[in-house]
Amino acid sequence: MSGGADTDVEAVTAANTALYEALESADLDALGARWLDHEGISVVHPGWPVISGRGEVLRSYALIMANTEYIQFFLTDVQVSVIADTALVTCTENILSGGPAEADGSAGPLVGGLVVATNVFRRGQDGGWRLWSHHGSPVLIEGDDGDEDGDGTPDDADDTPPDDGLGPTRFS
């Protein structure tokens, strides 16, 4: 059943990478192939409630893809753990996304964000790893010494972050 711990970790890592590649290419069919074909799957997108059931999960991704002109994931802090036919992947999604092109044809605005993600995979009867559940939680970026907005003033003095042109979440 299993080809060994290293082989399983490599296979899960490849399945996780394929998931994000499907998202980046906005390929709903490829994304659907990465998920278990089971009604017990679930997803939590940052700021969304739990979405359960294969149809609803894939519909949520279709909605995201339809409203996102560009998205790219740079995964960091990737940790993979495999126990029997279940695997847990945790990582930080460093996300760069953008909206539609400007009227003059130039690229639309790009926004950066950080999401901590947990992906739970199950091994299928064919030996392939499929996603059972994804949970993404936004990362709040904090400054040093209680200066969460990084403008040099205590947080209770000024809660408005400086405009860095990157939108609501900044890479530090």
N, C-alpha and C. Protein backbone atom coordinates (compact mmCIF):
# COMPACT_ATOMS: atom_id res chain seq x y z
N MET A 1 0.83 -1.19 0.00
CA MET A 1 0.00 0.00 0.00
C MET A 1 0.86 1.25 0.00
N SER A 2 1.81 1.34 0.91
CA SER A 2 2.66 2.51 1.01
C SER A 2 4.03 2.18 0.47
N GLY A 3 4.64 3.13 -0.22
CA GLY A 3 5.96 2.94 -0.77
C GLY A 3 7.05 3.37 0.19
N GLY A 4 6.73 3.66 1.44
CA GLY A 4 7.71 4.11 2.40
C GLY A 4 7.45 5.55 2.78
N ALA A 5 7.97 5.91 3.97
CA ALA A 5 7.69 7.24 4.52
C ALA A 5 8.19 8.35 3.61
N ASP A 6 9.44 8.24 3.11
CA ASP A 6 9.96 9.29 2.24
C ASP A 6 9.13 9.40 0.97
N THR A 7 8.76 8.29 0.38
CA THR A 7 7.97 8.29 -0.84
C THR A 7 6.60 8.92 -0.58
N ASP A 8 5.98 8.60 0.55
CA ASP A 8 4.68 9.18 0.90
C ASP A 8 4.79 10.70 1.07
N VAL A 9 5.82 11.16 1.77
CA VAL A 9 6.00 12.60 1.97
C VAL A 9 6.20 13.28 0.62
N GLU A 10 7.00 12.68 -0.25
CA GLU A 10 7.22 13.25 -1.58
C GLU A 10 5.92 13.27 -2.38
N ALA A 11 5.13 12.21 -2.31
CA ALA A 11 3.87 12.15 -3.04
C ALA A 11 2.87 13.18 -2.52
N VAL A 12 2.81 13.36 -1.22
CA VAL A 12 1.90 14.35 -0.63
C VAL A 12 2.37 15.75 -1.01
N THR A 13 3.67 15.98 -0.96
CA THR A 13 4.21 17.28 -1.35
C THR A 13 3.85 17.59 -2.80
N ALA A 14 3.96 16.59 -3.67
CA ALA A 14 3.60 16.78 -5.08
C ALA A 14 2.10 17.05 -5.23
N ALA A 15 1.26 16.36 -4.47
CA ALA A 15 -0.19 16.59 -4.52
C ALA A 15 -0.53 17.99 -4.04
N ASN A 16 0.16 18.46 -3.00
CA ASN A 16 -0.06 19.80 -2.48
C ASN A 16 0.34 20.85 -3.53
N THR A 17 1.49 20.63 -4.17
CA THR A 17 1.95 21.54 -5.22
C THR A 17 0.96 21.57 -6.37
N ALA A 18 0.44 20.41 -6.78
CA ALA A 18 -0.53 20.34 -7.87
C ALA A 18 -1.81 21.11 -7.54
N LEU A 19 -2.21 21.09 -6.27
CA LEU A 19 -3.38 21.85 -5.83
C LEU A 19 -3.19 23.33 -6.11
N TYR A 20 -2.05 23.87 -5.69
CA TYR A 20 -1.80 25.30 -5.87
C TYR A 20 -1.58 25.66 -7.34
N GLU A 21 -1.00 24.75 -8.12
CA GLU A 21 -0.85 24.99 -9.55
C GLU A 21 -2.21 25.08 -10.23
N ALA A 22 -3.16 24.24 -9.82
CA ALA A 22 -4.51 24.30 -10.38
C ALA A 22 -5.18 25.63 -10.04
N LEU A 23 -4.96 26.10 -8.82
CA LEU A 23 -5.52 27.40 -8.43
C LEU A 23 -4.90 28.53 -9.24
N GLU A 24 -3.59 28.50 -9.40
CA GLU A 24 -2.91 29.56 -10.15
C GLU A 24 -3.35 29.61 -11.61
N SER A 25 -3.61 28.45 -12.19
CA SER A 25 -4.02 28.40 -13.59
C SER A 25 -5.54 28.53 -13.77
N ALA A 26 -6.26 28.68 -12.65
CA ALA A 26 -7.73 28.80 -12.66
C ALA A 26 -8.36 27.64 -13.42
N ASP A 27 -7.84 26.44 -13.19
CA ASP A 27 -8.33 25.23 -13.86
C ASP A 27 -9.22 24.46 -12.89
N LEU A 28 -10.52 24.68 -12.98
CA LEU A 28 -11.46 24.08 -12.04
C LEU A 28 -11.48 22.56 -12.17
N ASP A 29 -11.31 22.03 -13.39
CA ASP A 29 -11.27 20.57 -13.56
C ASP A 29 -10.06 19.97 -12.86
N ALA A 30 -8.90 20.60 -13.03
CA ALA A 30 -7.69 20.11 -12.37
C ALA A 30 -7.83 20.24 -10.85
N LEU A 31 -8.45 21.33 -10.41
CA LEU A 31 -8.66 21.52 -8.97
C LEU A 31 -9.59 20.43 -8.43
N GLY A 32 -10.66 20.15 -9.14
CA GLY A 32 -11.60 19.11 -8.72
C GLY A 32 -10.93 17.75 -8.63
N ALA A 33 -9.97 17.49 -9.51
CA ALA A 33 -9.25 16.22 -9.49
C ALA A 33 -8.33 16.10 -8.29
N ARG A 34 -7.99 17.21 -7.66
CA ARG A 34 -7.12 17.20 -6.48
C ARG A 34 -7.89 16.88 -5.20
N TRP A 35 -9.22 17.02 -5.23
CA TRP A 35 -10.07 16.79 -4.06
C TRP A 35 -10.62 15.37 -4.07
N LEU A 36 -10.89 14.83 -2.88
CA LEU A 36 -11.59 13.56 -2.78
C LEU A 36 -12.95 13.66 -3.46
N ASP A 37 -13.36 12.59 -4.08
CA ASP A 37 -14.69 12.54 -4.68
C ASP A 37 -15.64 12.02 -3.60
N HIS A 38 -15.95 12.90 -2.66
CA HIS A 38 -16.73 12.51 -1.48
C HIS A 38 -17.46 13.73 -0.96
N GLU A 39 -18.65 13.55 -0.45
CA GLU A 39 -19.42 14.67 0.08
C GLU A 39 -18.92 15.16 1.43
N GLY A 40 -17.98 14.43 2.05
CA GLY A 40 -17.48 14.82 3.36
C GLY A 40 -16.33 15.80 3.33
N ILE A 41 -16.01 16.39 2.17
CA ILE A 41 -14.90 17.34 2.10
C ILE A 41 -15.36 18.71 2.61
N SER A 42 -14.36 19.54 3.01
CA SER A 42 -14.70 20.87 3.50
C SER A 42 -13.56 21.85 3.23
N VAL A 43 -13.93 23.12 3.19
CA VAL A 43 -12.95 24.19 3.00
C VAL A 43 -13.34 25.37 3.86
N VAL A 44 -12.32 26.06 4.38
CA VAL A 44 -12.51 27.35 5.03
C VAL A 44 -11.56 28.32 4.34
N HIS A 45 -12.13 29.21 3.52
CA HIS A 45 -11.35 30.27 2.92
C HIS A 45 -11.21 31.38 3.97
N PRO A 46 -10.12 32.15 3.95
CA PRO A 46 -9.94 33.20 4.96
C PRO A 46 -11.16 34.13 5.03
N GLY A 47 -11.72 34.23 6.22
CA GLY A 47 -12.86 35.11 6.45
C GLY A 47 -14.21 34.52 6.08
N TRP A 48 -14.23 33.28 5.58
CA TRP A 48 -15.48 32.63 5.18
C TRP A 48 -15.88 31.61 6.24
N PRO A 49 -17.16 31.24 6.27
CA PRO A 49 -17.57 30.13 7.13
C PRO A 49 -17.14 28.80 6.51
N VAL A 50 -17.30 27.72 7.26
CA VAL A 50 -17.00 26.39 6.74
C VAL A 50 -17.94 26.08 5.58
N ILE A 51 -17.37 25.56 4.50
CA ILE A 51 -18.16 25.12 3.35
C ILE A 51 -17.95 23.62 3.24
N SER A 52 -19.04 22.88 3.20
CA SER A 52 -18.97 21.42 3.17
C SER A 52 -19.69 20.87 1.95
N GLY A 53 -19.24 19.70 1.52
CA GLY A 53 -19.84 19.02 0.38
C GLY A 53 -19.09 19.36 -0.90
N ARG A 54 -18.87 18.35 -1.73
CA ARG A 54 -18.05 18.52 -2.94
C ARG A 54 -18.58 19.62 -3.85
N GLY A 55 -19.87 19.63 -4.11
CA GLY A 55 -20.44 20.65 -4.99
C GLY A 55 -20.24 22.06 -4.47
N GLU A 56 -20.49 22.26 -3.19
CA GLU A 56 -20.34 23.60 -2.59
C GLU A 56 -18.87 24.03 -2.53
N VAL A 57 -17.98 23.09 -2.20
CA VAL A 57 -16.55 23.41 -2.14
C VAL A 57 -16.06 23.86 -3.51
N LEU A 58 -16.37 23.07 -4.54
CA LEU A 58 -15.91 23.43 -5.89
C LEU A 58 -16.59 24.71 -6.39
N ARG A 59 -17.82 24.92 -6.00
CA ARG A 59 -18.52 26.17 -6.36
C ARG A 59 -17.82 27.37 -5.74
N SER A 60 -17.33 27.22 -4.51
CA SER A 60 -16.63 28.34 -3.86
C SER A 60 -15.36 28.68 -4.62
N TYR A 61 -14.65 27.67 -5.09
CA TYR A 61 -13.44 27.93 -5.88
C TYR A 61 -13.79 28.54 -7.23
N ALA A 62 -14.87 28.10 -7.85
CA ALA A 62 -15.30 28.69 -9.13
C ALA A 62 -15.59 30.17 -8.95
N LEU A 63 -16.22 30.54 -7.83
CA LEU A 63 -16.52 31.93 -7.54
C LEU A 63 -15.23 32.74 -7.38
N ILE A 64 -14.28 32.18 -6.64
CA ILE A 64 -12.99 32.87 -6.45
C ILE A 64 -12.29 33.04 -7.79
N MET A 65 -12.24 31.97 -8.58
CA MET A 65 -11.56 32.03 -9.88
C MET A 65 -12.21 33.04 -10.82
N ALA A 66 -13.54 33.11 -10.78
CA ALA A 66 -14.26 34.03 -11.67
C ALA A 66 -14.00 35.49 -11.30
N ASN A 67 -13.61 35.74 -10.06
CA ASN A 67 -13.41 37.11 -9.59
C ASN A 67 -11.96 37.45 -9.32
N THR A 68 -11.05 36.61 -9.77
CA THR A 68 -9.62 36.86 -9.56
C THR A 68 -8.92 36.76 -10.91
N GLU A 69 -8.41 37.88 -11.36
CA GLU A 69 -7.74 37.93 -12.66
C GLU A 69 -6.39 37.22 -12.61
N TYR A 70 -5.70 37.35 -11.48
CA TYR A 70 -4.35 36.80 -11.36
C TYR A 70 -4.13 36.37 -9.92
N ILE A 71 -3.51 35.20 -9.73
CA ILE A 71 -3.14 34.78 -8.38
C ILE A 71 -1.90 33.90 -8.47
N GLN A 72 -0.99 34.12 -7.54
CA GLN A 72 0.22 33.32 -7.48
C GLN A 72 0.52 33.04 -6.00
N PHE A 73 0.91 31.78 -5.73
CA PHE A 73 1.22 31.36 -4.38
C PHE A 73 2.71 31.06 -4.26
N PHE A 74 3.33 31.61 -3.24
CA PHE A 74 4.69 31.27 -2.87
C PHE A 74 4.59 30.60 -1.51
N LEU A 75 4.76 29.28 -1.47
CA LEU A 75 4.58 28.53 -0.22
C LEU A 75 5.88 28.53 0.58
N THR A 76 5.76 28.84 1.86
CA THR A 76 6.90 28.78 2.77
C THR A 76 6.47 28.00 4.01
N ASP A 77 7.45 27.63 4.82
CA ASP A 77 7.21 26.92 6.09
C ASP A 77 6.39 25.65 5.88
N VAL A 78 6.61 24.96 4.76
CA VAL A 78 5.85 23.75 4.43
C VAL A 78 6.30 22.60 5.32
N GLN A 79 5.35 21.99 6.01
CA GLN A 79 5.60 20.82 6.85
C GLN A 79 4.62 19.73 6.43
N VAL A 80 5.14 18.53 6.21
CA VAL A 80 4.31 17.40 5.78
C VAL A 80 4.46 16.27 6.78
N SER A 81 3.33 15.74 7.23
CA SER A 81 3.32 14.61 8.14
C SER A 81 2.35 13.57 7.59
N VAL A 82 2.81 12.32 7.54
CA VAL A 82 1.98 11.24 7.01
C VAL A 82 1.84 10.15 8.06
N ILE A 83 0.60 9.77 8.35
CA ILE A 83 0.32 8.64 9.22
C ILE A 83 -0.66 7.74 8.47
N ALA A 84 -0.19 6.58 8.09
CA ALA A 84 -1.00 5.61 7.33
C ALA A 84 -1.53 6.26 6.06
N ASP A 85 -2.85 6.37 5.93
CA ASP A 85 -3.46 6.88 4.71
C ASP A 85 -3.95 8.33 4.85
N THR A 86 -3.45 9.04 5.85
CA THR A 86 -3.81 10.43 6.07
C THR A 86 -2.54 11.27 6.15
N ALA A 87 -2.60 12.43 5.55
CA ALA A 87 -1.44 13.34 5.57
C ALA A 87 -1.89 14.74 5.94
N LEU A 88 -1.04 15.41 6.67
CA LEU A 88 -1.29 16.78 7.09
C LEU A 88 -0.19 17.66 6.52
N VAL A 89 -0.60 18.72 5.83
CA VAL A 89 0.36 19.69 5.31
C VAL A 89 0.00 21.04 5.92
N THR A 90 0.98 21.68 6.54
CA THR A 90 0.81 23.05 6.99
C THR A 90 1.81 23.90 6.23
N CYS A 91 1.39 25.12 5.92
CA CYS A 91 2.28 26.01 5.18
C CYS A 91 1.78 27.45 5.31
N THR A 92 2.64 28.36 4.90
CA THR A 92 2.24 29.75 4.77
C THR A 92 2.09 30.04 3.28
N GLU A 93 0.92 30.52 2.90
CA GLU A 93 0.66 30.93 1.53
C GLU A 93 1.00 32.42 1.43
N ASN A 94 2.06 32.73 0.72
CA ASN A 94 2.39 34.12 0.43
C ASN A 94 1.72 34.40 -0.91
N ILE A 95 0.63 35.15 -0.88
CA ILE A 95 -0.24 35.28 -2.05
C ILE A 95 -0.07 36.64 -2.70
N LEU A 96 0.05 36.61 -4.02
CA LEU A 96 0.04 37.82 -4.83
C LEU A 96 -1.15 37.69 -5.77
N SER A 97 -2.08 38.62 -5.70
CA SER A 97 -3.26 38.52 -6.56
C SER A 97 -3.58 39.89 -7.15
N GLY A 98 -4.36 39.86 -8.22
CA GLY A 98 -4.71 41.11 -8.88
C GLY A 98 -6.06 41.04 -9.52
N GLY A 99 -6.59 42.21 -9.75
CA GLY A 99 -7.89 42.34 -10.38
C GLY A 99 -7.78 42.53 -11.88
N PRO A 100 -8.86 42.89 -12.51
CA PRO A 100 -8.88 43.07 -13.96
C PRO A 100 -7.92 44.17 -14.41
N ALA A 101 -7.53 44.11 -15.67
CA ALA A 101 -6.65 45.11 -16.25
C ALA A 101 -7.33 46.48 -16.22
N GLU A 102 -6.51 47.52 -16.19
CA GLU A 102 -7.01 48.89 -16.21
C GLU A 102 -7.60 49.19 -17.60
N ALA A 103 -8.36 50.27 -17.72
CA ALA A 103 -8.99 50.65 -18.98
C ALA A 103 -7.96 50.88 -20.09
N ASP A 104 -6.76 51.35 -19.71
CA ASP A 104 -5.73 51.60 -20.72
C ASP A 104 -4.96 50.33 -21.11
N GLY A 105 -5.36 49.17 -20.56
CA GLY A 105 -4.72 47.90 -20.90
C GLY A 105 -3.58 47.52 -19.99
N SER A 106 -3.18 48.41 -19.10
CA SER A 106 -2.10 48.08 -18.17
C SER A 106 -2.61 47.11 -17.10
N ALA A 107 -1.67 46.47 -16.43
CA ALA A 107 -2.02 45.49 -15.39
C ALA A 107 -2.83 46.16 -14.29
N GLY A 108 -3.76 45.41 -13.75
CA GLY A 108 -4.56 45.90 -12.63
C GLY A 108 -3.74 45.92 -11.36
N PRO A 109 -4.31 46.43 -10.27
CA PRO A 109 -3.57 46.51 -9.01
C PRO A 109 -3.27 45.11 -8.46
N LEU A 110 -2.10 44.96 -7.87
CA LEU A 110 -1.70 43.71 -7.22
C LEU A 110 -1.78 43.89 -5.72
N VAL A 111 -2.23 42.85 -5.03
CA VAL A 111 -2.36 42.87 -3.58
C VAL A 111 -1.63 41.66 -3.02
N GLY A 112 -0.86 41.87 -1.97
CA GLY A 112 -0.17 40.77 -1.31
C GLY A 112 -0.87 40.40 -0.02
N GLY A 113 -0.77 39.15 0.35
CA GLY A 113 -1.37 38.69 1.60
C GLY A 113 -0.69 37.43 2.10
N LEU A 114 -0.85 37.18 3.37
CA LEU A 114 -0.32 35.98 4.00
C LEU A 114 -1.47 35.18 4.59
N VAL A 115 -1.45 33.88 4.32
CA VAL A 115 -2.46 32.97 4.86
C VAL A 115 -1.73 31.75 5.39
N VAL A 116 -2.06 31.34 6.61
CA VAL A 116 -1.55 30.08 7.14
C VAL A 116 -2.58 29.02 6.76
N ALA A 117 -2.12 27.95 6.13
CA ALA A 117 -3.04 26.93 5.62
C ALA A 117 -2.76 25.57 6.21
N THR A 118 -3.81 24.82 6.39
CA THR A 118 -3.74 23.41 6.76
C THR A 118 -4.49 22.63 5.69
N ASN A 119 -3.79 21.69 5.07
CA ASN A 119 -4.38 20.83 4.05
C ASN A 119 -4.32 19.40 4.55
N VAL A 120 -5.46 18.73 4.59
CA VAL A 120 -5.53 17.34 5.02
C VAL A 120 -5.81 16.49 3.79
N PHE A 121 -4.92 15.53 3.55
CA PHE A 121 -5.04 14.64 2.40
C PHE A 121 -5.35 13.22 2.86
N ARG A 122 -6.04 12.47 1.99
CA ARG A 122 -6.29 11.03 2.20
C ARG A 122 -5.78 10.29 0.98
N ARG A 123 -5.23 9.11 1.23
CA ARG A 123 -4.80 8.27 0.12
C ARG A 123 -6.01 7.53 -0.43
N GLY A 124 -6.20 7.62 -1.75
CA GLY A 124 -7.31 6.93 -2.40
C GLY A 124 -6.98 5.49 -2.70
N GLN A 125 -7.96 4.75 -3.15
CA GLN A 125 -7.75 3.34 -3.49
C GLN A 125 -6.75 3.17 -4.61
N ASP A 126 -6.59 4.21 -5.44
CA ASP A 126 -5.62 4.16 -6.53
C ASP A 126 -4.21 4.52 -6.05
N GLY A 127 -4.07 4.82 -4.75
CA GLY A 127 -2.77 5.18 -4.19
C GLY A 127 -2.46 6.66 -4.27
N GLY A 128 -3.28 7.43 -5.00
CA GLY A 128 -3.07 8.87 -5.12
C GLY A 128 -3.58 9.62 -3.91
N TRP A 129 -2.98 10.75 -3.63
CA TRP A 129 -3.37 11.59 -2.50
C TRP A 129 -4.33 12.67 -2.96
N ARG A 130 -5.49 12.77 -2.26
CA ARG A 130 -6.52 13.75 -2.59
C ARG A 130 -6.84 14.57 -1.35
N LEU A 131 -7.17 15.82 -1.59
CA LEU A 131 -7.47 16.73 -0.50
C LEU A 131 -8.81 16.40 0.14
N TRP A 132 -8.81 16.34 1.45
CA TRP A 132 -10.01 16.07 2.23
C TRP A 132 -10.55 17.39 2.80
N SER A 133 -9.62 18.24 3.27
CA SER A 133 -10.03 19.50 3.88
C SER A 133 -8.92 20.53 3.73
N HIS A 134 -9.32 21.77 3.50
CA HIS A 134 -8.39 22.91 3.45
C HIS A 134 -8.92 23.97 4.39
N HIS A 135 -8.04 24.52 5.20
CA HIS A 135 -8.41 25.61 6.10
C HIS A 135 -7.36 26.70 5.96
N GLY A 136 -7.78 27.89 5.56
CA GLY A 136 -6.88 29.02 5.44
C GLY A 136 -7.26 30.10 6.43
N SER A 137 -6.25 30.61 7.13
CA SER A 137 -6.48 31.66 8.12
C SER A 137 -5.54 32.83 7.82
N PRO A 138 -6.07 34.06 7.73
CA PRO A 138 -5.21 35.19 7.42
C PRO A 138 -4.20 35.45 8.54
N VAL A 139 -3.05 35.95 8.16
CA VAL A 139 -2.00 36.30 9.12
C VAL A 139 -2.02 37.81 9.29
N LEU A 140 -2.12 38.25 10.53
CA LEU A 140 -2.04 39.67 10.83
C LEU A 140 -0.57 40.00 11.06
N ILE A 141 -0.09 41.02 10.38
CA ILE A 141 1.31 41.39 10.49
C ILE A 141 1.45 42.43 11.58
N GLU A 142 2.34 42.14 12.53
CA GLU A 142 2.55 43.02 13.65
C GLU A 142 3.93 43.64 13.59
N GLY A 143 4.05 44.88 14.03
CA GLY A 143 5.34 45.54 14.16
C GLY A 143 5.97 45.19 15.50
N ASP A 144 7.12 45.72 15.76
CA ASP A 144 7.83 45.47 17.02
C ASP A 144 7.32 46.38 18.12
N ASP A 145 7.49 45.95 19.37
CA ASP A 145 7.21 46.75 20.57
C ASP A 145 5.80 47.32 20.61
N GLY A 146 4.81 46.53 20.23
CA GLY A 146 3.42 46.99 20.32
C GLY A 146 3.04 47.97 19.23
N ASP A 147 3.92 48.20 18.28
CA ASP A 147 3.63 49.11 17.18
C ASP A 147 3.16 48.28 15.99
N GLU A 148 1.94 47.75 16.08
CA GLU A 148 1.42 46.81 15.10
C GLU A 148 1.30 47.39 13.70
N ASP A 149 1.05 48.70 13.60
CA ASP A 149 0.89 49.26 12.26
C ASP A 149 2.20 49.79 11.69
N GLY A 150 3.31 49.69 12.43
CA GLY A 150 4.63 50.00 11.91
C GLY A 150 4.89 51.45 11.61
N ASP A 151 4.07 52.37 12.16
CA ASP A 151 4.28 53.78 11.83
C ASP A 151 5.03 54.55 12.92
N GLY A 152 5.53 53.83 13.92
CA GLY A 152 6.31 54.48 14.96
C GLY A 152 5.50 55.02 16.11
N THR A 153 4.17 54.93 16.06
CA THR A 153 3.34 55.40 17.16
C THR A 153 2.69 54.21 17.84
N PRO A 154 2.39 54.32 19.12
CA PRO A 154 1.69 53.22 19.78
C PRO A 154 0.36 52.95 19.07
N ASP A 155 -0.06 51.70 19.09
CA ASP A 155 -1.26 51.32 18.36
C ASP A 155 -2.50 52.07 18.82
N ASP A 156 -2.60 52.35 20.11
CA ASP A 156 -3.80 53.04 20.56
C ASP A 156 -3.80 54.51 20.17
N ALA A 157 -2.65 55.04 19.70
CA ALA A 157 -2.58 56.43 19.29
C ALA A 157 -3.05 56.62 17.85
N ASP A 158 -2.82 55.63 17.00
CA ASP A 158 -3.17 55.78 15.59
C ASP A 158 -3.39 54.40 15.00
N ASP A 159 -4.61 54.08 14.68
CA ASP A 159 -4.92 52.75 14.14
C ASP A 159 -4.93 52.72 12.62
N THR A 160 -4.54 53.80 11.97
CA THR A 160 -4.54 53.84 10.52
C THR A 160 -3.14 53.56 10.01
N PRO A 161 -2.94 52.42 9.31
CA PRO A 161 -1.60 52.12 8.80
C PRO A 161 -1.24 53.06 7.66
N PRO A 162 0.05 53.29 7.46
CA PRO A 162 0.45 54.13 6.34
C PRO A 162 0.09 53.44 5.02
N ASP A 163 -0.17 54.23 3.99
CA ASP A 163 -0.52 53.67 2.68
C ASP A 163 0.75 53.22 1.99
N ASP A 164 0.91 51.89 1.86
CA ASP A 164 2.11 51.36 1.21
C ASP A 164 1.80 50.90 -0.20
N GLY A 165 0.58 51.09 -0.66
CA GLY A 165 0.22 50.71 -2.01
C GLY A 165 -0.05 49.22 -2.21
N LEU A 166 0.08 48.42 -1.15
CA LEU A 166 -0.12 46.98 -1.28
C LEU A 166 -1.49 46.52 -0.84
N GLY A 167 -2.31 47.42 -0.37
CA GLY A 167 -3.64 47.02 0.07
C GLY A 167 -3.68 46.75 1.56
N PRO A 168 -4.71 46.02 2.02
CA PRO A 168 -4.92 45.87 3.45
C PRO A 168 -3.90 45.02 4.17
N THR A 169 -3.21 44.11 3.50
CA THR A 169 -2.21 43.27 4.14
C THR A 169 -0.87 43.54 3.51
N ARG A 170 0.17 43.66 4.32
CA ARG A 170 1.50 43.96 3.80
C ARG A 170 2.45 42.83 4.08
N PHE A 171 3.39 42.63 3.16
CA PHE A 171 4.51 41.73 3.45
C PHE A 171 5.50 42.53 4.28
N SER A 172 6.10 41.88 5.26
CA SER A 172 7.09 42.61 6.08
C SER A 172 8.47 42.16 5.74
